[in-house]
Tab-separated table of C-alpha atoms and ligand atoms in Angstrom:
chain	number	residue	atom	x	y	z
A	1	UNK	CA	113.653	102.187	-90.428
A	2	UNK	CA	112.757	102.532	-87.204
A	3	UNK	CA	110.520	99.908	-85.769
A	4	UNK	CA	110.994	98.112	-88.941
A	5	UNK	CA	111.090	94.672	-89.636
A	6	UNK	CA	114.921	95.122	-90.255
A	7	UNK	CA	115.301	96.672	-86.994
A	8	UNK	CA	113.712	94.728	-84.728
A	9	UNK	CA	115.764	91.374	-85.875
A	10	UNK	CA	118.902	93.682	-84.685
A	11	UNK	CA	117.454	93.920	-81.665
A	12	UNK	CA	116.560	90.102	-80.770
A	13	UNK	CA	118.126	87.745	-83.231
A	14	UNK	CA	121.591	86.752	-82.026
A	15	UNK	CA	124.218	87.334	-84.150
A	16	UNK	CA	126.167	83.981	-83.818
A	17	UNK	CA	123.276	82.730	-86.547
A	18	UNK	CA	123.276	85.419	-89.210
A	19	UNK	CA	125.626	85.434	-92.372
A	20	UNK	CA	124.175	88.649	-93.969
A	21	UNK	CA	125.356	90.785	-97.055
A	22	UNK	CA	122.387	93.356	-97.244
A	23	UNK	CA	119.342	94.615	-95.347
A	24	UNK	CA	117.124	91.520	-96.735
A	25	UNK	CA	113.580	91.262	-94.479
A	26	UNK	CA	111.550	88.751	-96.329
A	27	UNK	CA	107.574	88.867	-95.364
A	28	UNK	CA	106.521	86.284	-98.254
A	29	UNK	CA	107.220	84.446	-101.549
A	30	UNK	CA	106.066	83.415	-104.664
A	31	UNK	CA	108.138	80.827	-106.771
A	32	UNK	CA	111.625	82.223	-107.508
A	33	UNK	CA	110.864	85.388	-105.830
A	34	UNK	CA	110.886	86.965	-102.363
A	35	UNK	CA	108.872	89.743	-101.208
A	36	UNK	CA	110.010	92.373	-99.215
A	37	UNK	CA	109.089	94.292	-96.420
A	38	UNK	CA	108.843	97.558	-98.523
A	39	UNK	CA	106.532	95.413	-100.722
A	40	UNK	CA	109.182	95.026	-103.666
A	41	UNK	CA	109.874	91.162	-105.353
A	42	UNK	CA	113.306	89.957	-105.531
A	43	UNK	CA	114.591	87.252	-107.949
A	44	UNK	CA	116.288	84.871	-105.832
A	45	UNK	CA	119.278	82.967	-107.416
A	46	UNK	CA	119.833	81.922	-103.896
A	47	UNK	CA	116.571	80.020	-103.158
A	48	UNK	CA	117.882	80.337	-99.455
A	49	UNK	CA	121.130	78.665	-100.225
A	50	UNK	CA	119.459	75.738	-101.784
A	51	UNK	CA	116.851	74.960	-99.466
A	52	UNK	CA	113.893	76.365	-101.460
A	53	UNK	CA	114.346	73.935	-104.480
A	54	UNK	CA	110.998	74.379	-105.892
A	55	UNK	CA	110.780	78.066	-104.816
A	56	UNK	CA	108.519	79.277	-102.686
A	57	UNK	CA	104.341	78.485	-102.246
A	58	UNK	CA	105.139	75.301	-104.699
A	59	UNK	CA	101.387	73.867	-105.108
A	60	UNK	CA	103.220	70.265	-104.149
A	61	UNK	CA	105.011	71.527	-100.927
A	62	UNK	CA	101.649	73.530	-99.793
A	63	UNK	CA	99.327	70.592	-100.368
A	64	UNK	CA	101.488	68.188	-98.718
A	65	UNK	CA	102.381	70.025	-95.761
A	66	UNK	CA	98.756	71.501	-95.269
A	67	UNK	CA	97.769	67.901	-95.448
A	68	UNK	CA	99.890	66.685	-93.192
A	69	UNK	CA	99.556	69.264	-90.625
A	70	UNK	CA	96.034	68.747	-90.584
A	71	UNK	CA	96.282	65.294	-89.283
A	72	UNK	CA	99.981	64.613	-88.563
A	73	UNK	CA	100.934	61.232	-87.199
A	74	UNK	CA	102.708	62.245	-84.531
A	75	UNK	CA	105.455	64.195	-84.606
A	76	UNK	CA	108.601	61.879	-84.700
A	77	UNK	CA	110.017	58.504	-85.158
A	78	UNK	CA	112.055	58.510	-82.195
A	79	UNK	CA	109.761	55.824	-80.124
A	80	UNK	CA	106.434	55.471	-82.662
A	81	UNK	CA	106.811	54.571	-86.671
A	82	UNK	CA	104.877	56.458	-89.042
A	83	UNK	CA	103.657	56.627	-92.782
A	84	UNK	CA	105.315	59.314	-94.571
A	85	UNK	CA	108.592	58.688	-92.375
A	86	UNK	CA	109.336	54.886	-93.583
A	87	UNK	CA	107.731	55.875	-97.082
A	88	UNK	CA	110.212	59.163	-98.126
A	89	UNK	CA	112.954	56.381	-96.246
A	90	UNK	CA	111.961	53.964	-98.901
A	91	UNK	CA	111.465	56.483	-101.756
A	92	UNK	CA	115.066	57.707	-101.022
A	93	UNK	CA	116.450	54.344	-101.033
A	94	UNK	CA	115.228	53.408	-104.335
A	95	UNK	CA	116.707	56.903	-106.267
A	96	UNK	CA	120.118	56.395	-104.384
A	97	UNK	CA	122.567	53.888	-105.941
A	98	UNK	CA	124.401	51.984	-102.954
A	99	UNK	CA	127.946	51.004	-103.455
A	100	UNK	CA	128.549	47.970	-105.793
A	101	UNK	CA	128.323	44.337	-104.230
A	102	UNK	CA	131.926	43.445	-104.328
A	103	UNK	CA	132.680	45.868	-101.587
A	104	UNK	CA	130.358	44.671	-98.984
A	105	UNK	CA	127.811	46.480	-100.726
A	106	UNK	CA	124.488	45.107	-98.462
A	107	UNK	CA	121.478	46.255	-96.694
A	108	UNK	CA	120.893	49.983	-96.341
A	109	UNK	CA	119.368	52.419	-93.516
A	110	UNK	CA	118.492	55.457	-93.947
A	111	UNK	CA	118.535	58.340	-90.785
A	112	UNK	CA	116.219	61.162	-91.178
A	113	UNK	CA	117.094	64.483	-89.642
A	114	UNK	CA	116.328	68.691	-89.720
A	115	UNK	CA	119.557	70.096	-91.244
A	116	UNK	CA	122.396	69.334	-93.253
A	117	UNK	CA	124.455	69.711	-89.923
A	118	UNK	CA	122.726	67.197	-88.074
A	119	UNK	CA	122.789	64.494	-90.605
A	120	UNK	CA	126.863	64.875	-91.053
A	121	UNK	CA	126.878	64.969	-87.322
A	122	UNK	CA	124.900	61.619	-86.781
A	123	UNK	CA	127.075	59.640	-89.396
A	124	UNK	CA	130.664	61.405	-88.127
A	125	UNK	CA	130.028	60.241	-84.857
A	126	UNK	CA	128.694	56.378	-86.085
A	127	UNK	CA	131.682	55.611	-88.106
A	128	UNK	CA	134.270	55.168	-85.773
A	129	UNK	CA	131.796	53.213	-83.248
A	130	UNK	CA	130.791	51.353	-86.448
A	131	UNK	CA	134.577	50.605	-87.780
A	132	UNK	CA	136.683	50.957	-84.445
A	133	UNK	CA	138.402	53.633	-86.974
A	134	UNK	CA	138.956	57.002	-84.890
A	135	UNK	CA	140.531	59.214	-88.360
A	136	UNK	CA	138.347	61.071	-90.285
A	137	UNK	CA	139.553	62.506	-93.578
A	138	UNK	CA	137.984	65.763	-95.328
A	139	UNK	CA	138.940	68.699	-97.114
A	140	UNK	CA	140.483	71.595	-96.539
A	141	UNK	CA	137.375	74.412	-97.011
A	142	UNK	CA	134.875	71.823	-96.568
A	143	UNK	CA	131.324	73.094	-94.846
A	144	UNK	CA	129.456	70.276	-93.539
A	145	UNK	CA	127.520	71.457	-91.083
A	146	UNK	CA	127.770	74.160	-87.877
A	147	UNK	CA	126.807	71.884	-84.944
A	148	UNK	CA	130.015	70.092	-82.872
A	149	UNK	CA	130.178	67.055	-84.702
A	150	UNK	CA	129.877	68.253	-88.404
A	151	UNK	CA	131.954	71.302	-87.841
A	152	UNK	CA	134.517	69.653	-86.207
A	153	UNK	CA	135.228	67.574	-89.943
A	154	UNK	CA	134.838	70.668	-91.630
A	155	UNK	CA	137.301	73.393	-92.622
A	156	UNK	CA	135.861	76.539	-93.955
A	157	UNK	CA	136.855	80.010	-92.558
A	158	UNK	CA	133.899	80.243	-90.361
A	159	UNK	CA	135.244	76.854	-88.250
A	160	UNK	CA	138.121	78.751	-87.237
A	161	UNK	CA	136.802	78.914	-83.809
A	162	UNK	CA	136.472	75.154	-83.864
A	163	UNK	CA	139.684	73.044	-82.749
A	164	UNK	CA	138.494	69.858	-85.133
A	165	UNK	CA	137.627	66.388	-84.760
A	166	UNK	CA	140.498	64.297	-82.215
A	167	UNK	CA	141.641	62.669	-85.810
A	168	UNK	CA	140.928	64.865	-88.216
A	169	UNK	CA	143.098	64.491	-91.417
A	170	UNK	CA	142.336	67.353	-94.179
A	171	UNK	CA	143.842	67.465	-97.743
A	172	UNK	CA	143.835	70.546	-100.297
A	173	UNK	CA	140.756	70.477	-102.508
A	174	UNK	CA	142.253	70.820	-105.659
A	175	UNK	CA	141.359	73.854	-107.351
A	176	UNK	CA	141.947	74.127	-110.583
A	177	UNK	CA	141.950	77.752	-111.236
A	178	UNK	CA	143.724	78.504	-108.082
A	179	UNK	CA	145.953	75.506	-107.670
A	180	UNK	CA	147.371	75.118	-104.106
A	181	UNK	CA	150.180	72.844	-105.504
A	182	UNK	CA	152.452	72.634	-107.855
A	183	UNK	CA	152.229	70.199	-111.035
A	184	UNK	CA	148.881	68.571	-111.820
A	185	UNK	CA	146.995	69.555	-108.811
A	186	UNK	CA	144.866	66.464	-108.469
A	187	UNK	CA	147.663	63.979	-108.810
A	188	UNK	CA	149.598	66.666	-106.420
A	189	UNK	CA	146.987	66.040	-103.727
A	190	UNK	CA	146.737	62.717	-104.308
A	191	UNK	CA	150.583	62.207	-103.761
A	192	UNK	CA	150.194	64.608	-100.415
A	193	UNK	CA	147.908	62.126	-99.729
A	194	UNK	CA	149.721	58.953	-100.444
A	195	UNK	CA	152.432	60.502	-98.060
A	196	UNK	CA	150.325	61.054	-95.280
A	197	UNK	CA	149.007	57.208	-95.483
A	198	UNK	CA	152.548	56.575	-95.423
A	199	UNK	CA	153.703	58.703	-92.513
A	200	UNK	CA	151.543	59.712	-89.921
A	201	UNK	CA	148.128	58.273	-90.915
A	202	UNK	CA	148.078	54.926	-91.925
A	203	UNK	CA	145.255	54.266	-93.596
A	204	UNK	CA	143.675	51.338	-91.211
A	205	UNK	CA	142.922	54.364	-89.129
A	206	UNK	CA	140.278	56.042	-90.928
A	207	UNK	CA	136.932	55.301	-90.445
A	208	UNK	CA	135.723	57.604	-93.343
A	209	UNK	CA	136.471	60.164	-96.020
A	210	UNK	CA	133.912	63.126	-96.457
A	211	UNK	CA	133.520	64.488	-99.759
A	212	UNK	CA	131.584	67.469	-101.259
A	213	UNK	CA	131.217	66.518	-104.796
A	214	UNK	CA	131.625	70.414	-105.563
A	215	UNK	CA	132.990	72.329	-102.845
A	216	UNK	CA	130.355	74.748	-102.248
A	217	UNK	CA	130.877	77.035	-99.132
A	218	UNK	CA	134.446	76.963	-99.814
A	219	UNK	CA	134.453	78.460	-103.125
A	220	UNK	CA	132.169	76.769	-105.501
A	221	UNK	CA	134.933	74.295	-106.894
A	222	UNK	CA	134.200	71.989	-109.417
A	223	UNK	CA	137.256	69.550	-108.950
A	224	UNK	CA	139.357	68.135	-111.720
A	225	UNK	CA	138.045	65.320	-113.742
A	226	UNK	CA	138.656	61.997	-112.354
A	227	UNK	CA	140.423	62.978	-109.251
A	228	UNK	CA	137.674	62.442	-106.832
A	229	UNK	CA	137.378	58.788	-108.541
A	230	UNK	CA	140.688	58.270	-107.487
A	231	UNK	CA	140.697	58.989	-104.125
A	232	UNK	CA	137.348	56.712	-103.802
A	233	UNK	CA	139.761	53.990	-105.338
A	234	UNK	CA	142.318	54.837	-102.947
A	235	UNK	CA	139.900	54.049	-100.234
A	236	UNK	CA	138.262	51.618	-101.308
A	237	UNK	CA	141.410	49.331	-100.892
A	238	UNK	CA	142.226	50.658	-97.540
A	239	UNK	CA	138.416	49.918	-96.347
A	240	UNK	CA	137.628	53.648	-95.894
A	241	UNK	CA	133.927	54.380	-96.016
A	242	UNK	CA	133.205	57.049	-98.807
A	243	UNK	CA	130.280	59.459	-97.571
A	244	UNK	CA	128.946	61.972	-100.422
A	245	UNK	CA	127.721	65.247	-98.959
A	246	UNK	CA	124.579	66.058	-101.354
A	247	UNK	CA	123.602	68.701	-98.554
A	248	UNK	CA	123.591	71.274	-101.206
A	249	UNK	CA	124.341	70.594	-104.701
A	250	UNK	CA	122.457	66.886	-104.678
A	251	UNK	CA	118.755	66.190	-106.011
A	252	UNK	CA	118.714	67.127	-109.296
A	253	UNK	CA	120.790	70.421	-108.795
A	254	UNK	CA	123.761	69.581	-110.487
A	255	UNK	CA	121.946	68.192	-114.232
A	256	UNK	CA	121.644	65.118	-112.959
A	257	UNK	CA	120.257	63.156	-109.595
A	258	UNK	CA	122.997	63.065	-107.703
A	259	UNK	CA	126.223	65.394	-107.754
A	260	UNK	CA	128.399	62.144	-106.783
A	261	UNK	CA	127.021	60.729	-110.145
A	262	UNK	CA	129.056	63.049	-112.655
A	263	UNK	CA	132.233	61.935	-110.657
A	264	UNK	CA	131.429	58.597	-111.414
A	265	UNK	CA	131.416	57.674	-107.593
A	266	UNK	CA	129.581	54.604	-105.603
A	267	UNK	CA	129.932	56.712	-102.668
A	268	UNK	CA	128.549	54.336	-99.189
A	269	UNK	CA	127.188	56.847	-97.423
A	270	UNK	CA	124.929	59.476	-98.891
A	271	UNK	CA	123.690	62.632	-97.033
A	272	UNK	CA	120.947	65.132	-98.356
A	273	UNK	CA	119.646	68.002	-96.655
A	274	UNK	CA	118.663	71.576	-97.928
A	275	UNK	CA	116.359	70.997	-100.911
A	276	UNK	CA	114.904	67.610	-99.809
A	277	UNK	CA	112.450	69.652	-97.451
A	278	UNK	CA	111.600	72.440	-100.231
A	279	UNK	CA	111.947	74.970	-97.997
A	280	UNK	CA	110.993	72.860	-94.399
A	281	UNK	CA	113.865	71.953	-92.146
A	282	UNK	CA	114.520	68.108	-93.409
A	283	UNK	CA	117.987	65.849	-93.869
A	284	UNK	CA	118.667	62.483	-94.413
A	285	UNK	CA	121.157	60.074	-94.157
A	286	UNK	CA	121.852	56.742	-96.209
A	287	UNK	CA	124.235	54.248	-95.104
A	288	UNK	CA	125.200	50.753	-94.694
A	289	UNK	CA	123.457	48.537	-92.162
A	290	UNK	CA	126.469	48.151	-90.525
A	291	UNK	CA	127.341	51.505	-89.562
A	292	UNK	CA	123.148	53.212	-89.252
A	293	UNK	CA	122.020	50.002	-86.936
A	294	UNK	CA	125.727	50.031	-84.926
A	295	UNK	CA	123.645	50.598	-81.663
A	296	UNK	CA	120.125	52.538	-81.104
A	297	UNK	CA	119.414	55.686	-78.910
A	298	UNK	CA	122.638	57.233	-80.235
A	299	UNK	CA	121.912	59.573	-82.975
A	300	UNK	CA	118.747	60.512	-81.685
A	301	UNK	CA	116.181	63.883	-81.776
A	302	UNK	CA	112.854	64.554	-80.781
A	303	UNK	CA	111.247	65.753	-84.205
A	304	UNK	CA	113.295	63.546	-86.538
A	305	UNK	CA	111.005	62.031	-89.067
A	306	UNK	CA	108.244	64.245	-88.448
A	307	UNK	CA	105.654	63.752	-90.801
A	308	UNK	CA	104.694	66.888	-91.712
A	309	UNK	CA	108.428	67.375	-92.982
A	310	UNK	CA	108.356	63.862	-94.769
A	311	UNK	CA	105.414	64.226	-96.208
A	312	UNK	CA	106.894	67.625	-97.926
A	313	UNK	CA	110.071	65.697	-99.031
A	314	UNK	CA	107.993	63.399	-100.535
A	315	UNK	CA	106.197	65.800	-102.518
A	316	UNK	CA	109.931	67.319	-103.522
A	317	UNK	CA	111.115	63.888	-104.813
A	318	UNK	CA	107.615	63.317	-106.607
A	319	UNK	CA	107.884	66.848	-108.208
A	320	UNK	CA	111.803	66.159	-108.789
A	321	UNK	CA	110.264	62.984	-110.867
A	322	UNK	CA	107.503	64.347	-112.693
A	323	UNK	CA	108.659	67.938	-113.718
A	324	UNK	CA	112.064	65.931	-114.957
A	325	UNK	CA	113.960	68.256	-112.983
A	326	UNK	CA	117.556	67.226	-113.787
A	327	UNK	CA	117.060	67.812	-117.437
A	328	UNK	CA	115.419	71.354	-116.600
A	329	UNK	CA	118.209	72.385	-114.613
A	330	UNK	CA	121.198	71.162	-117.192
A	331	UNK	CA	118.982	73.303	-119.615
A	332	UNK	CA	118.422	76.695	-117.471
A	333	UNK	CA	122.176	75.867	-116.144
A	334	UNK	CA	123.897	76.197	-119.636
A	335	UNK	CA	121.710	79.063	-120.349
A	336	UNK	CA	123.025	80.776	-117.126
A	337	UNK	CA	126.578	79.582	-117.476
A	338	UNK	CA	126.590	80.952	-121.022
A	339	UNK	CA	125.356	84.084	-120.126
A	340	UNK	CA	127.915	84.871	-117.069
A	341	UNK	CA	130.591	84.038	-119.644
A	342	UNK	CA	129.241	86.713	-122.104
A	343	UNK	CA	129.547	88.980	-119.104
A	344	UNK	CA	133.075	87.779	-118.588
A	345	UNK	CA	134.112	89.054	-121.722
A	346	UNK	CA	132.685	92.550	-121.024
A	347	UNK	CA	133.892	92.613	-117.090
A	348	UNK	CA	137.402	91.760	-116.777
A	349	UNK	CA	136.905	91.514	-113.187
A	350	UNK	CA	135.041	88.251	-113.928
A	351	UNK	CA	137.877	85.856	-113.396
A	352	UNK	CA	136.443	82.324	-113.344
A	353	UNK	CA	132.774	80.800	-114.192
A	354	UNK	CA	132.048	77.263	-113.448
A	355	UNK	CA	130.086	74.761	-112.160
A	356	UNK	CA	127.223	72.210	-113.155
A	357	UNK	CA	123.491	72.707	-113.725
A	358	UNK	CA	121.880	75.055	-111.135
A	359	UNK	CA	125.167	74.928	-109.252
A	360	UNK	CA	127.416	78.066	-110.718
A	361	UNK	CA	129.894	80.227	-109.072
A	362	UNK	CA	131.505	82.959	-110.426
A	363	UNK	CA	134.594	84.216	-109.287
A	364	UNK	CA	135.722	88.028	-109.198
A	365	UNK	CA	139.388	88.561	-109.587
A	366	UNK	CA	141.119	92.352	-109.516
A	367	UNK	CA	143.546	91.045	-111.946
A	368	UNK	CA	143.325	88.356	-114.153
A	369	UNK	CA	147.105	87.684	-114.141
A	370	UNK	CA	147.592	87.820	-110.468
A	371	UNK	CA	144.382	86.578	-109.866
A	372	UNK	CA	144.630	88.427	-106.520
A	373	UNK	CA	140.680	87.826	-105.253
A	374	UNK	CA	138.185	90.708	-105.646
A	375	UNK	CA	136.584	90.408	-101.938
A	376	UNK	CA	135.588	94.298	-101.635
A	377	UNK	CA	133.852	94.462	-105.148
A	378	UNK	CA	132.665	91.407	-104.710
A	379	UNK	CA	130.634	92.402	-101.154
A	380	UNK	CA	129.773	95.650	-103.195
A	381	UNK	CA	128.058	93.321	-105.967
A	382	UNK	CA	125.914	91.225	-103.768
A	383	UNK	CA	124.887	94.239	-102.371
A	384	UNK	CA	124.145	96.578	-105.442
A	385	UNK	CA	122.675	93.209	-107.077
A	386	UNK	CA	120.052	93.164	-104.327
A	387	UNK	CA	119.339	96.803	-104.372
A	388	UNK	CA	118.552	96.299	-108.128
A	389	UNK	CA	116.254	93.218	-107.258
A	390	UNK	CA	118.507	90.254	-107.079
A	391	UNK	CA	119.579	88.025	-104.185
A	392	UNK	CA	122.812	86.420	-104.622
A	393	UNK	CA	125.444	85.343	-101.552
A	394	UNK	CA	128.893	84.935	-102.048
A	395	UNK	CA	131.281	81.994	-100.783
A	396	UNK	CA	135.129	80.905	-100.804
A	397	UNK	CA	137.860	81.061	-98.383
A	398	UNK	CA	138.921	84.151	-100.056
A	399	UNK	CA	135.155	85.677	-99.749
A	400	UNK	CA	135.211	86.324	-103.906
A	401	UNK	CA	132.962	83.908	-105.761
A	402	UNK	CA	129.179	84.378	-106.414
A	403	UNK	CA	127.222	81.558	-105.872
A	404	UNK	CA	124.222	80.644	-107.724
A	405	UNK	CA	122.287	77.881	-106.409
A	406	UNK	CA	118.431	79.402	-107.882
A	407	UNK	CA	115.243	77.079	-107.337
A	408	UNK	CA	115.088	74.077	-109.727
A	409	UNK	CA	112.234	75.052	-111.656
A	410	UNK	CA	114.021	78.746	-112.686
A	411	UNK	CA	112.565	79.683	-116.109
A	412	UNK	CA	114.200	81.040	-119.520
A	413	UNK	CA	113.038	84.430	-118.496
A	414	UNK	CA	113.732	84.313	-115.125
A	415	UNK	CA	117.625	83.407	-116.190
A	416	UNK	CA	117.721	86.466	-118.771
A	417	UNK	CA	115.944	88.560	-115.640
A	418	UNK	CA	118.847	87.838	-113.549
A	419	UNK	CA	121.820	87.983	-116.297
A	420	UNK	CA	119.977	91.738	-117.061
A	421	UNK	CA	120.866	92.713	-112.957
A	422	UNK	CA	123.690	90.966	-112.929
A	423	UNK	CA	125.004	93.351	-116.168
A	424	UNK	CA	124.274	96.427	-114.599
A	425	UNK	CA	125.212	95.409	-111.218
A	426	UNK	CA	128.548	94.627	-112.676
A	427	UNK	CA	128.668	97.924	-114.618
A	428	UNK	CA	127.889	99.995	-111.182
A	429	UNK	CA	130.855	98.401	-109.065
A	430	UNK	CA	133.071	98.523	-111.899
A	431	UNK	CA	132.221	102.260	-112.527
A	432	UNK	CA	132.780	103.230	-108.888
A	433	UNK	CA	128.801	103.810	-107.816
A	434	UNK	CA	128.504	101.443	-104.874
A	435	UNK	CA	129.640	103.259	-101.659
A	436	UNK	CA	132.333	101.741	-99.184
A	437	UNK	CA	130.256	101.917	-96.508
A	438	UNK	CA	128.158	98.203	-97.404
A	439	UNK	CA	131.610	96.938	-96.597
A	440	UNK	CA	131.662	97.816	-92.656
A	441	UNK	CA	127.749	97.718	-92.333
A	442	UNK	CA	127.472	93.813	-93.302
A	443	UNK	CA	130.384	91.597	-92.734
A	444	UNK	CA	129.084	88.426	-94.863
A	445	UNK	CA	131.536	85.909	-94.340
B	501	PMP	N1	127.048	70.200	-96.331
B	501	PMP	C1	127.158	71.034	-97.449
B	501	PMP	C2	127.812	70.701	-98.228
B	501	PMP	C3	126.157	72.555	-97.161
B	501	PMP	O1	126.912	73.217	-97.850
B	501	PMP	C4	125.687	72.908	-96.000
B	501	PMP	C5	125.126	74.058	-95.531
B	501	PMP	N2	125.968	75.199	-96.241
B	501	PMP	C6	126.030	71.660	-94.619
B	501	PMP	C7	125.737	70.659	-94.844
B	501	PMP	C8	125.190	72.093	-93.505
B	501	PMP	O2	123.824	72.596	-93.699
B	501	PMP	P1	123.255	73.044	-92.742
B	501	PMP	O3	123.225	74.632	-92.761
B	501	PMP	O4	121.116	73.183	-93.616
B	501	PMP	O5	122.649	72.408	-91.402
């Protein structure tokens, strides 16, 4: 591979921005497929961690980007106004229900940025300023971003270098498959929160709770029914703002428009990223004017509200509506989940299959009784799948959960192709046909 794209990357791109599972060097993409440097076509079940929501090269994205870049309305909303950014904000408000009026649900504003990291960062910095409450509540295992403020309210193992937000209080994200506390896991976590509120963390000192409606990087955990609603009710009682981080699992991915709808939540603040940009850098946070207008010149970025990104975001929203992608993800997700459950009948390595729509996790264990995480097998599985033409990554605090967040417009045929490849890859891992070398070559996370 001397002089290959793979080798050149190794020589020049910083390791601190890599999470690599196998040698994937991409030269192009079309629909649900990536083309690698050898010209191979790979079915992408990750959609670049969910960012390529419409797949690669979708005509609506190509048209919007081409049109906007040819006659750009400036490059920013920092010190000027542009039509695509304002229209995108209007459209996001129209599709995102606000909190009920009795909670003070007044006017809302939209903040535009480039990534889930910067959107959560803007929000977490604005909340203490607007509310006068210094504490933030979030979950162990949460991933809200990789830059200072958003990393500091996260709790993923990749954040272990961060000392955390001053005033951060974290609780376990109740995991029905791997409960962290005795008794009903949802009730136990809420009981622990009540104990915190009664002791070291007076609720009136907490500005907001950050929620992932499915904890994705933490292990694609779907919370027990009713847990998040009870959490929201508790927070509302104490005037704590509820932030729903929809960056990975929202916007038509969960078989409906928003992941918080599956939990019957009415969040005060909603954060979008990844899929909103259809593969381009774009994020948004919607929240009460009291927070988002608290001051000016505070969460500013030179190219935020970029007209090209905003036009692409509008094209993504239009395509979600025109192609009824929430129904599509519900149907394709059911097919993929059913196929994975059949594979679980064949391979004891699969301990659990869970998710909503096209957000699916498959947890691998060495033993279904002890649930010992099958970390090495998971790394080998994604490596072997890549060799066989399928791209998927793994997540989880134990690095043992396969994550599937494919393009929202994945076809039935592509679902079946993915399942065929997975079947073969599981067989190869279980039969010991994948070398241990992959475990040292690719650190993953
Ligand atoms: N929120 C969630 C729920 C995420 O999964 C991620 C990324 N994994 C982020 C925020 C940060 O998004 P980005 O990496 O695009 O900044």
